[in-house]
CSV table of C-alpha atoms and ligand atoms in Angstrom, one decimal:
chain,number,residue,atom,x,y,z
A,429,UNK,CA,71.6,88.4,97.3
A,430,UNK,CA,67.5,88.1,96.1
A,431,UNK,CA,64.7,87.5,98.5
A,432,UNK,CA,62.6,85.7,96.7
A,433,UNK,CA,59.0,84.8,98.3
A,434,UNK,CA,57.5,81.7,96.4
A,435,UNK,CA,54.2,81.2,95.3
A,436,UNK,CA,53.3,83.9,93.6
A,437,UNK,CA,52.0,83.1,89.2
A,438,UNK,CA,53.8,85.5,87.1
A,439,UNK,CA,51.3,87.7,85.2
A,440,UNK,CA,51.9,90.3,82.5
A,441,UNK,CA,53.9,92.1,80.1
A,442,UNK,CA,57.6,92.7,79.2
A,443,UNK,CA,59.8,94.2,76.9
A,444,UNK,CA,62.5,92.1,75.6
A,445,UNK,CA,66.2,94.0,75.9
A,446,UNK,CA,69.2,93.2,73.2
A,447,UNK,CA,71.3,90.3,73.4
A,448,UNK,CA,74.3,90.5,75.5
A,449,UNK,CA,75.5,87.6,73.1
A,450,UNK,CA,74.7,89.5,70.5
A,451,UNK,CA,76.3,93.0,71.8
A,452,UNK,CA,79.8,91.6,73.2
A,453,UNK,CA,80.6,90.7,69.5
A,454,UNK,CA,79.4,93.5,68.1
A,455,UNK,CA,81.5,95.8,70.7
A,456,UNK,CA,84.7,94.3,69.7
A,457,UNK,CA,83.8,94.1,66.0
A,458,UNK,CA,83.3,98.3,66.5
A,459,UNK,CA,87.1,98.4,67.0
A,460,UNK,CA,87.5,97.2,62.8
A,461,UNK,CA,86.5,101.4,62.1
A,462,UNK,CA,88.0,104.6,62.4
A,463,UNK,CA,84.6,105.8,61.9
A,464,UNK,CA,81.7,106.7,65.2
A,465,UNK,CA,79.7,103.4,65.9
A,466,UNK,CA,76.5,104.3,67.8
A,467,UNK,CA,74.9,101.3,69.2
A,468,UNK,CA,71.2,101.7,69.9
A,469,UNK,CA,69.7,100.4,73.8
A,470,UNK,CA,72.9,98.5,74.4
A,471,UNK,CA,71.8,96.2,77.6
A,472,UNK,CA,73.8,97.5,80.6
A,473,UNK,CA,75.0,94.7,82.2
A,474,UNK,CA,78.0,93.6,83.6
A,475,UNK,CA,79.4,91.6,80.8
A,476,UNK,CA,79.0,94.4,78.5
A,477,UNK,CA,80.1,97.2,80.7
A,478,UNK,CA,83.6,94.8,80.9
A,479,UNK,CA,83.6,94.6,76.9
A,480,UNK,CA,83.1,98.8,77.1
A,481,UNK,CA,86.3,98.8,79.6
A,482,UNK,CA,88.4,96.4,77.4
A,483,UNK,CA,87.5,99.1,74.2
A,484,UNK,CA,88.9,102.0,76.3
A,485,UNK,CA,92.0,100.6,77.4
A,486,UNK,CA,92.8,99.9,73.7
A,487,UNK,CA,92.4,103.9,72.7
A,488,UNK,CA,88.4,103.6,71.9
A,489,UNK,CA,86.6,106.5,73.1
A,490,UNK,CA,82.9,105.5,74.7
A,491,UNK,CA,80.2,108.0,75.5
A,492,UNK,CA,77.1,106.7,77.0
A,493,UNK,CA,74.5,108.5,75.7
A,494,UNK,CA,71.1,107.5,77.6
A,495,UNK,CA,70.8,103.8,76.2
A,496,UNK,CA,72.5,104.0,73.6
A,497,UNK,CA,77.2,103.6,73.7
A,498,UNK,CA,79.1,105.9,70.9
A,499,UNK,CA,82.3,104.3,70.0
A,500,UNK,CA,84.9,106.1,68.4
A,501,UNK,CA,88.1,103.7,67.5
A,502,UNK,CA,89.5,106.4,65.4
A,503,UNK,CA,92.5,106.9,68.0
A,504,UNK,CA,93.1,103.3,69.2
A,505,UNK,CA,96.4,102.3,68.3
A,506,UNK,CA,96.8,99.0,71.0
A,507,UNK,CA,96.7,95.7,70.0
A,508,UNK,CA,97.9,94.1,73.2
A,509,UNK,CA,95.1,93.8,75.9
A,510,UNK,CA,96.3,94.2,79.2
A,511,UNK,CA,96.9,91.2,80.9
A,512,UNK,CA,95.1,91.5,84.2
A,513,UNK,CA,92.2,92.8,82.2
A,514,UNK,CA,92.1,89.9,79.5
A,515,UNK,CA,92.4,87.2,82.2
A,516,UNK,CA,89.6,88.1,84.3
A,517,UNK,CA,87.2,88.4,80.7
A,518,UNK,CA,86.9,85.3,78.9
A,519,UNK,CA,84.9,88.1,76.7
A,520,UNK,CA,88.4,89.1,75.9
A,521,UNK,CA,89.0,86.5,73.0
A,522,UNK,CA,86.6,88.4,70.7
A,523,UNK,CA,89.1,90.9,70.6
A,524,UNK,CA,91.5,88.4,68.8
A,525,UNK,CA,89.7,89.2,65.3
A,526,UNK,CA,89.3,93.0,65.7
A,527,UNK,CA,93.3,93.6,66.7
A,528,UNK,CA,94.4,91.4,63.4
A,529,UNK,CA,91.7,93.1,61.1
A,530,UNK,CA,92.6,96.5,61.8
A,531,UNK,CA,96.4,96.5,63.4
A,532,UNK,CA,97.3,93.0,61.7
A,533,UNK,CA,98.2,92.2,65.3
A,534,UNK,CA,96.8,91.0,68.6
A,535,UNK,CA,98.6,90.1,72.3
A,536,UNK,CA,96.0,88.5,74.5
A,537,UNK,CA,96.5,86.5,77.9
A,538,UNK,CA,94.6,83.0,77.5
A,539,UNK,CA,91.1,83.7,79.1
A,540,UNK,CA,90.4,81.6,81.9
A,541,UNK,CA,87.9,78.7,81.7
A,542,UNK,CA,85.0,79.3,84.2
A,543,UNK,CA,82.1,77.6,86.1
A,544,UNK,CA,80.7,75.5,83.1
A,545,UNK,CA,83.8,73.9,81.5
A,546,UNK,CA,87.2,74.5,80.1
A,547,UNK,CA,86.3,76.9,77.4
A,548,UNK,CA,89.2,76.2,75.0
A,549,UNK,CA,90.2,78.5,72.0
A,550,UNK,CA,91.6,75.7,70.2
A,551,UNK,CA,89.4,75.8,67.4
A,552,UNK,CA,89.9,80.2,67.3
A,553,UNK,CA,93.7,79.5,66.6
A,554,UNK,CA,93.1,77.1,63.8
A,555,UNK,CA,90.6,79.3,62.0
A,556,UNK,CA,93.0,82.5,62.7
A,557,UNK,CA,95.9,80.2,61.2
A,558,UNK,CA,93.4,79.5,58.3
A,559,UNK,CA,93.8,83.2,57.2
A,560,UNK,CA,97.8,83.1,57.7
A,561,UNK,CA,98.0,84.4,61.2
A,562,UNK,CA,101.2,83.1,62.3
A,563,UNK,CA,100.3,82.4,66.6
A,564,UNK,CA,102.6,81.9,69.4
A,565,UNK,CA,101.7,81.0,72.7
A,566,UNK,CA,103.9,81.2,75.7
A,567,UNK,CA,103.8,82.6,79.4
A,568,UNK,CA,100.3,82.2,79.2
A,569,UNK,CA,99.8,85.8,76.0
A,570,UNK,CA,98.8,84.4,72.8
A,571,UNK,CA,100.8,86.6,70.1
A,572,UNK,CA,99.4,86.8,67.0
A,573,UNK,CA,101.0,88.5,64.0
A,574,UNK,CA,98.9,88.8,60.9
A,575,UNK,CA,101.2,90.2,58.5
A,576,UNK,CA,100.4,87.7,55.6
A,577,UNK,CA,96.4,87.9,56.5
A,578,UNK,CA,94.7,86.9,53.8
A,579,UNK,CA,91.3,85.1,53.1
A,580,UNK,CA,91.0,81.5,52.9
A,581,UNK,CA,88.9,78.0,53.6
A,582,UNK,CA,88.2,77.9,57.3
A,583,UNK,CA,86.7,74.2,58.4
A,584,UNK,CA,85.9,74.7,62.0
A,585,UNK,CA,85.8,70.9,63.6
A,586,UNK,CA,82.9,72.2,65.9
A,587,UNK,CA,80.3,74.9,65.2
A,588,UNK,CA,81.7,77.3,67.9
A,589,UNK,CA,80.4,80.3,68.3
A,590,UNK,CA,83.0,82.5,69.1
A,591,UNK,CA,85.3,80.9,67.2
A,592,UNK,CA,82.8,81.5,63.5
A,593,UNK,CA,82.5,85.3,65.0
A,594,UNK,CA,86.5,85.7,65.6
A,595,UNK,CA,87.2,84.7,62.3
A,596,UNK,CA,84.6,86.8,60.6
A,597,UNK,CA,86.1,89.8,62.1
A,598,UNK,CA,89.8,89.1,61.1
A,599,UNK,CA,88.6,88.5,57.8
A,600,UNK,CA,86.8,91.5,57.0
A,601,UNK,CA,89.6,93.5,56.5
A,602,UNK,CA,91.9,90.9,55.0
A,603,UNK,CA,92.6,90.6,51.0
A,604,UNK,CA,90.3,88.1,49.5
A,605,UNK,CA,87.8,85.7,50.1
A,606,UNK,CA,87.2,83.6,53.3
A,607,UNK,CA,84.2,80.7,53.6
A,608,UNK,CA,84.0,79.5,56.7
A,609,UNK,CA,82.7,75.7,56.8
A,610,UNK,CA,80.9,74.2,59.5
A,611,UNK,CA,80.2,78.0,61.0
A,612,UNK,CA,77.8,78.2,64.4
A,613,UNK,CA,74.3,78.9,63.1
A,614,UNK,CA,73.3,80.8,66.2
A,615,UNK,CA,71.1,83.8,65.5
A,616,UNK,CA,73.8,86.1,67.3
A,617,UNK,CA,76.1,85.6,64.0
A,618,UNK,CA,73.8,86.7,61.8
A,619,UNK,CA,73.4,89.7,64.1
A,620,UNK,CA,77.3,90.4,63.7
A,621,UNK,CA,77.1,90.0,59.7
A,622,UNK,CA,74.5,92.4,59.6
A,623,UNK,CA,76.4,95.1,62.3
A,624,UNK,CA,79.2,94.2,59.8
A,625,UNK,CA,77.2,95.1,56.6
A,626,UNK,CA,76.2,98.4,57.8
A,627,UNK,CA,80.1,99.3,58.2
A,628,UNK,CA,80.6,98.4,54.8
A,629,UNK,CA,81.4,94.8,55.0
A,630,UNK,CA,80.7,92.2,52.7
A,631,UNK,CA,79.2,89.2,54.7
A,632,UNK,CA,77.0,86.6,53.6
A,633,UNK,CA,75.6,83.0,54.8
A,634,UNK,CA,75.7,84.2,58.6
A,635,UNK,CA,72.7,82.0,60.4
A,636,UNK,CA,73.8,79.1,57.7
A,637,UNK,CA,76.5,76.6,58.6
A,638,UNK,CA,78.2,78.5,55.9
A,639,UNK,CA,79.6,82.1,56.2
A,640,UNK,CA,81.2,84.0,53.0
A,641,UNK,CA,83.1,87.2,53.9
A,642,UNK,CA,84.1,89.1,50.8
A,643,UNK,CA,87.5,91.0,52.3
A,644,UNK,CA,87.3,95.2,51.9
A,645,UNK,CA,89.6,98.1,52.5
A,646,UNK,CA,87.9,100.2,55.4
A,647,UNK,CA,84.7,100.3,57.2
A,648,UNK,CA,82.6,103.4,57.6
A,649,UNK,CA,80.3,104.0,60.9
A,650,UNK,CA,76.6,102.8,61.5
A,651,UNK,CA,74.3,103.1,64.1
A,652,UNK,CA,72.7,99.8,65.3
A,653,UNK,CA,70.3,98.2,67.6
A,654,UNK,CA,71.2,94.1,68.1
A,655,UNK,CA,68.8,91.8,68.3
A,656,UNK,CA,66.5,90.6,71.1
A,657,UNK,CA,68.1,88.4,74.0
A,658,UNK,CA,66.5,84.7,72.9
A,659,UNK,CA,67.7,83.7,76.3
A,660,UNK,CA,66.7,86.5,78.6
A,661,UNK,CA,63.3,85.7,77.2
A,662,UNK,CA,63.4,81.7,77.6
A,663,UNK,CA,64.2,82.9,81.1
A,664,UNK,CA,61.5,84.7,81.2
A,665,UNK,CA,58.9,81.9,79.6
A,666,UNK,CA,60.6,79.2,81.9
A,667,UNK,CA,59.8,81.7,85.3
A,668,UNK,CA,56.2,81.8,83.7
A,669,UNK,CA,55.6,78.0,83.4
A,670,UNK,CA,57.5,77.3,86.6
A,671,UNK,CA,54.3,79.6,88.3
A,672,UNK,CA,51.7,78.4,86.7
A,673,UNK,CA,51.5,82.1,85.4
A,674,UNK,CA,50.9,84.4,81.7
A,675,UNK,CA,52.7,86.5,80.1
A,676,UNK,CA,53.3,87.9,77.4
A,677,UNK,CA,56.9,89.4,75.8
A,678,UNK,CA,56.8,92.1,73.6
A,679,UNK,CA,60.0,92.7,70.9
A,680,UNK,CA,61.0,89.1,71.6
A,681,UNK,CA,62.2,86.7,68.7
A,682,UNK,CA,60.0,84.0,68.4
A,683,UNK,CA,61.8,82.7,65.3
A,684,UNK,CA,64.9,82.6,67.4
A,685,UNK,CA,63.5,80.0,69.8
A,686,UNK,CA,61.7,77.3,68.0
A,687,UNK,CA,63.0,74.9,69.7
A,688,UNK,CA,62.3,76.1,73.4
A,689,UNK,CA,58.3,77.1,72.5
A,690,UNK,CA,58.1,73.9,71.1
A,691,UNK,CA,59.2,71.9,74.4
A,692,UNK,CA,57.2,74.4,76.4
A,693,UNK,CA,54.3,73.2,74.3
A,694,UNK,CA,55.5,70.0,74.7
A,695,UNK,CA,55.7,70.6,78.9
A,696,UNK,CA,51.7,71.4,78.1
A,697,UNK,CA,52.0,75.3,78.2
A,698,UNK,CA,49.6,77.4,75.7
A,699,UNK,CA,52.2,79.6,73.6
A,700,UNK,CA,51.4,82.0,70.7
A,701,UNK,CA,53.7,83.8,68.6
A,702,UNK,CA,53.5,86.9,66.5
A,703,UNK,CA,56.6,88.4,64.5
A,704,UNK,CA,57.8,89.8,67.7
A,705,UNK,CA,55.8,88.8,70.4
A,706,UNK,CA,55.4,85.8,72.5
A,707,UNK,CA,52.4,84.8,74.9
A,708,UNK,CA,52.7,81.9,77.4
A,709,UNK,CA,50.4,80.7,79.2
A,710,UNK,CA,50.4,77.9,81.8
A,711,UNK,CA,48.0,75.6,83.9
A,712,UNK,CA,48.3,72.3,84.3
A,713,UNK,CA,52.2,71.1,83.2
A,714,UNK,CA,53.8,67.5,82.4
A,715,UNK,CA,57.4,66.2,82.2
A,716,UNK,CA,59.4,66.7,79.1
A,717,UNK,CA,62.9,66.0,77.5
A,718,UNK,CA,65.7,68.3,76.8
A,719,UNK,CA,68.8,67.5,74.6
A,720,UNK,CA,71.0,70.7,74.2
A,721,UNK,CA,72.5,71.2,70.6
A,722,UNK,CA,74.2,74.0,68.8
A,723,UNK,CA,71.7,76.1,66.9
A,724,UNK,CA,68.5,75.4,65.8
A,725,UNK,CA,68.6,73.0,68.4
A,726,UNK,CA,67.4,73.6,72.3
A,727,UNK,CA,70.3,75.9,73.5
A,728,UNK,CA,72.7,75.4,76.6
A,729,UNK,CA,72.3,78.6,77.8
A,730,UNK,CA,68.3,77.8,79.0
A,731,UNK,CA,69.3,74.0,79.9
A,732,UNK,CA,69.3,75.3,84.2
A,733,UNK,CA,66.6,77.2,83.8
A,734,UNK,CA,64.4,74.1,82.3
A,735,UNK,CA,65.8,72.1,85.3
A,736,UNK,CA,64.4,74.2,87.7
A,737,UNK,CA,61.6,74.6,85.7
A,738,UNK,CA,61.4,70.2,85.6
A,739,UNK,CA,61.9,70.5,89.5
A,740,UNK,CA,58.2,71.7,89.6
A,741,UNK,CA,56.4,69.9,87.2
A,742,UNK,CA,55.3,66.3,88.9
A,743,UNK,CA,56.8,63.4,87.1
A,744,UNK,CA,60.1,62.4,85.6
A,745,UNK,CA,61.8,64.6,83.2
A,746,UNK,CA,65.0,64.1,81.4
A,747,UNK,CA,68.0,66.4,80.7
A,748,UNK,CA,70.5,65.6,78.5
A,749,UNK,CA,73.6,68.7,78.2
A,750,UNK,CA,75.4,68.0,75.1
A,751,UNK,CA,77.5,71.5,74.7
A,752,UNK,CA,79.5,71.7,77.4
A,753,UNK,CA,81.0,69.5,79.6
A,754,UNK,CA,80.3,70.7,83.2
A,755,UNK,CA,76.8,72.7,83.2
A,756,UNK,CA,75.1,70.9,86.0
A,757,UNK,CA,76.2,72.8,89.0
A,758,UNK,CA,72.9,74.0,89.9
A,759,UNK,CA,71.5,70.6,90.4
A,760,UNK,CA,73.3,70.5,94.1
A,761,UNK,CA,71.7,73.9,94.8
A,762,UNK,CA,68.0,73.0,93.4
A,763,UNK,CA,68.1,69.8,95.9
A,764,UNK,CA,68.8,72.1,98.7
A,765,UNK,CA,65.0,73.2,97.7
A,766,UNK,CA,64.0,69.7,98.4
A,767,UNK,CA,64.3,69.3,94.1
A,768,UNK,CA,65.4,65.1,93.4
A,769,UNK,CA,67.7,64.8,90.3
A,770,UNK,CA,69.4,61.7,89.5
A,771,UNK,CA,72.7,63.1,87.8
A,772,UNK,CA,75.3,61.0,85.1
A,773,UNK,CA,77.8,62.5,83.0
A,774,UNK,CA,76.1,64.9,80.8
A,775,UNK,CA,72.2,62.8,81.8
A,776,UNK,CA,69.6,64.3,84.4
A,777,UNK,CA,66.9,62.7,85.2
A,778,UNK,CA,64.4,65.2,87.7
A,779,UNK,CA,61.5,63.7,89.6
A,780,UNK,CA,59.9,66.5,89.8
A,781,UNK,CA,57.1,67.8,92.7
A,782,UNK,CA,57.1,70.2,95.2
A,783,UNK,CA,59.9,73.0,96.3
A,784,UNK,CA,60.3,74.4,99.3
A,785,UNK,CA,62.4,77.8,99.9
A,786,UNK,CA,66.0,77.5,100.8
A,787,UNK,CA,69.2,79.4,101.3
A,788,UNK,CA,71.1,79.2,98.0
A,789,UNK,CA,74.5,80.3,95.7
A,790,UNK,CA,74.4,81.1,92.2
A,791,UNK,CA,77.5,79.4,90.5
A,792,UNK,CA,77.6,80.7,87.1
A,793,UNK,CA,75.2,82.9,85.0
A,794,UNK,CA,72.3,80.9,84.0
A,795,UNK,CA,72.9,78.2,86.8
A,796,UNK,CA,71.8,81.2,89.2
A,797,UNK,CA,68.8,82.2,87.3
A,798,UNK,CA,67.6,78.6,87.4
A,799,UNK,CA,67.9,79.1,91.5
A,800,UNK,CA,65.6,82.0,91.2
A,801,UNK,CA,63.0,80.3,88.8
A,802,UNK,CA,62.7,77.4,91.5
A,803,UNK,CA,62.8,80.3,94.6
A,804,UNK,CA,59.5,81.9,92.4
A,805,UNK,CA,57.9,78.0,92.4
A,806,UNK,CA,59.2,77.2,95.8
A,807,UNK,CA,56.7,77.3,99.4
A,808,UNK,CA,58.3,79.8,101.2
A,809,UNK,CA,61.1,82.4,101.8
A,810,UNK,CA,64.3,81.7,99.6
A,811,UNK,CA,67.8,83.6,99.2
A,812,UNK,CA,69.9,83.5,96.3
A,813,UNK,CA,73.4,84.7,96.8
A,814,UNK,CA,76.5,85.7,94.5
A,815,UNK,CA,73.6,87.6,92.4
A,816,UNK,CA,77.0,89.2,90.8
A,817,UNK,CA,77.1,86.5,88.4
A,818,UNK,CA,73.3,86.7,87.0
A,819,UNK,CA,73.8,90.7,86.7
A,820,UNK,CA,76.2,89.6,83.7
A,821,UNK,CA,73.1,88.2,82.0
A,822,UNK,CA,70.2,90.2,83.1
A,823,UNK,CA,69.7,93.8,83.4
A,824,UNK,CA,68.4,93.5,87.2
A,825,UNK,CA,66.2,90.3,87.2
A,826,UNK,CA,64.5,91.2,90.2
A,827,UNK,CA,63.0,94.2,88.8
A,828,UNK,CA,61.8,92.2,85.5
A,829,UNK,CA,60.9,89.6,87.7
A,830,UNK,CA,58.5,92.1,90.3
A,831,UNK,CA,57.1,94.1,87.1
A,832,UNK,CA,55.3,90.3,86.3
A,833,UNK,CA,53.7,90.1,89.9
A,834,UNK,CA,57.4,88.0,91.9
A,835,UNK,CA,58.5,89.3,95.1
A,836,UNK,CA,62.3,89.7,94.5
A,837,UNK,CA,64.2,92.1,96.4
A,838,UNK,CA,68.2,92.9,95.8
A,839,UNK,CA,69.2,92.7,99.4
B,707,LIG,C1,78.9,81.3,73.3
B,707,LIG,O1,80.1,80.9,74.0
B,707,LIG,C2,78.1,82.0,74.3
B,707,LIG,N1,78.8,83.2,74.9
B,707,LIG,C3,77.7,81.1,75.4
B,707,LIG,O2,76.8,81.8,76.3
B,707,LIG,C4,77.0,79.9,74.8
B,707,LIG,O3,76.7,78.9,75.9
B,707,LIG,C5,77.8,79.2,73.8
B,707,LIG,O4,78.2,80.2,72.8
B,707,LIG,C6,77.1,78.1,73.0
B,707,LIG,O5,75.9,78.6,72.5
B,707,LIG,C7,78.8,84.3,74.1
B,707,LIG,O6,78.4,84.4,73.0
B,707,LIG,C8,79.5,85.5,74.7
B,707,LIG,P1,81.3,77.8,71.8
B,707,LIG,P2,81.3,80.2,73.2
B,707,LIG,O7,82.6,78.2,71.3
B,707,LIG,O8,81.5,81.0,72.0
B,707,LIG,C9,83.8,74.0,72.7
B,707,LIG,C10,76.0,82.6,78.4
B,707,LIG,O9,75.5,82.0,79.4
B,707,LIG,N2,84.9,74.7,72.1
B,707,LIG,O10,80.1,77.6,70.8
B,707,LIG,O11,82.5,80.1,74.2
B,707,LIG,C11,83.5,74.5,74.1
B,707,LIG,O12,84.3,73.9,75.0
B,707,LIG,C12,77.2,82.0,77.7
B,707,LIG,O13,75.5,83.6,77.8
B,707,LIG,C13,86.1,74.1,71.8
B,707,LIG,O14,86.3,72.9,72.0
B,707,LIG,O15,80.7,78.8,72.9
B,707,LIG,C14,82.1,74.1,74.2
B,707,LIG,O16,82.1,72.8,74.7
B,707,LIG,C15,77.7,80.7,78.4
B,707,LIG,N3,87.1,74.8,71.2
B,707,LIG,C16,81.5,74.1,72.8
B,707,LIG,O17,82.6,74.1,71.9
B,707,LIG,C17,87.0,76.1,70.9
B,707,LIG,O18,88.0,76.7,70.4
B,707,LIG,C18,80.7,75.4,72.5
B,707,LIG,O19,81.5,76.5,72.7
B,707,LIG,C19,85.8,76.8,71.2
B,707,LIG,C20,84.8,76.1,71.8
């Protein structure tokens, strides 16, 4: 758990580290090569440690080499992820892609849905099916056999995320051309096109709603840093706001995040943006809106974070979570710190005031790190337990969190 003493403004500088969303694609898209991948600071966090475990039990060799993972697929021969393995990693399913590109088959066991909704594949298997992937699904493995892979149309009925990077990677190595209509926008895809690009692929469109992937033989090796973690500093800008505090984030994405320094602006916070860097600084707050759409729009994954941060701004502010269907666990642990939100069906509304410390449980990833944004704004002692889940996320919070003047401690 975190001890978190409230109260205290955050003040100072931080460094922004790569994108866990960015990196868990990128891992599994390693396993298209037979040539060494070296990917540069590669966040160590649990999620990504899991993706680095999943790799090995497939035949990739890893090295850790200070911050940066070398990857050598040269000797995986798998395509069938274990299934104890696969069902406890919904980070599993971006190794669908991969297994057809390079072995033309996969064997995964369905992922599990978690805390925030049912996370279904459905719209992976129709894109996979696109390309000629013939699927069968039974016992609870998904089987895919790509024999007759080949490029193709690929209308996606929802701009998923991992369903646009799944079918980028099968269609890399696949004969022909694939457009994929409707794709996710999100900044981590253009991340993957570009990882791709320096193996040798031919991607284009990646960040547009339209992604063109030119099919080639092989892929070479490449050494390559991912982007900056948009979220991890949203989390970071919310924490500031919450306590009244400045800071500033260096190699950060400010063109990643329109959307989220405009509705801190909007909440009344001073922001200014460089090419990398972002400075915040707040003093006196007011309510705001939030409406959570798929890229450019204000992302899901900083929706908690911007309820705890409404739980200390006085006045009503309103929360609407369009992306997923069950991201509002947190709410029943931010009025355990005296927070007063009105909750129906995917509406908030937070009257927002004064917080006072509590005893608390994280339930998912970003739902915890909202608990410790309110612990930082609350009176008084707070503890935040299951801290497992935010170390998915966030390469130990608590130490960001005490380098901009918080008292956290990992009890
Ligand atoms: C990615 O998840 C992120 N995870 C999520 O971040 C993020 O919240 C999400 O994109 C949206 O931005 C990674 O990148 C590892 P989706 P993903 O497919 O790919 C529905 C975090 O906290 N859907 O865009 O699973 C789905 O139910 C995590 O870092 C289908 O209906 O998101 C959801 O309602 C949480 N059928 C919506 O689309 C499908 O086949 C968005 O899902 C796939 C998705």
């Amino acid at each position: 758990m975190f001890l978190v003493k409230g109260g205290r403004r955050l003040c100072g500088e931080m460094e922004v580290a790569c994108a866990k969303n960015a990196v868990l694609p990128i891992l599994a898209a390693a396993m298209l090569t037979d040539e060494p991948v070296t990917i540069e600071d590669c966040p160590n966090l649990v999620d990504a440690r899991n993706m680095l475990s999943i790799l090995e039990t497939l035949g990739c060799r890893v090295e850790a080499r200070g911050k940066n993972v070398v990857l050598d697929a040269s000797r995986a021969e798998s395509h069938e992820m274990p299934e104890q393995l696969s069902k406890r990693l919904r980070s599993s399913i971006f190794m669908l892609g991969p297994l057809i590109g390079r072995f033309r088959r996969a064997r995964v066991s369905y992922p599990g849905g978690c805390e925030i909704g049912q996370r279904p594949i459905d719209l992976h298997l129709k894109g996979l099916r696109a390309l000629g992937v013939t699927i069968r699904e039974a016992h609870g493995m998904i089987e895919c056999d790509g024999a007759r892979l080949r490029g193709a149309d690929v209308y996606l009925d929802f701009p998923s995320v991992g369903a646009t990077e799944n079918v980028m990677m099968a269609a890399v190595l696949a004969r022909g051309k694939t457009t994929i209509h409707n794709a996710a926008r999100e900044p981590e895809i253009r991340d993957l096109q570009n990882f791709i690009n320096a193996l040798g692929g031919r991607v284009h469109g990646g960040g547009s709603d339209r992604v063109v992937i030119e099919g080639v033989k092989a892929l070479g090796g490449a050494r390559y840093r991912p982007l900056p973690d948009r979220i991890v500093a949203g989390t970071l800008l919310a924490a500031a706001a919450a306590t009244r505090g400045e800071v500033h984030l260096r190699r950060a994405c400010p063109g990643d995040l329109g959307a989220v320094l405009d509705k801190l602006r909007q909440a009344g916070c001073e922001v200014e943006s460089g090419e990398t860097e972002i400075f915040l600084r707040a003093r006196t707050l007011r309510p705001f809106e939030v409406s959570t759409q798929p890229f450019p729009g204000f992302p899901t994954d900083l929706q908690a974070q911007f309820m705890a941060l409404a739980c200390a701004v006085e006045g009503a502010s309103v929360i609407v979570e369009n992306v997923f269907e069950n991201r509002f666990a947190h709410a029943a642990q931010l009025r355990r710190m005296g927070a007063d939100i009105f909750l129906s069906g995917r509406l908030a509304v937070v009257r927002g005031g004064k917080l006072y410390g509590a005893d608390v449980q994280a339930g998912d990833l970003r739902g915890g790190a909202a608990l410790v944004i309110a612990a930082l704004a609350a009176e008084g002692e707070s503890r935040v337990e299951n801290v497992e889940l935010i170390d998915r996320g966030y390469e130990s919070l608590e130490n960001m969190l005490a380098a901009l003047g918080a008292s956290v401690q990992r009890i």
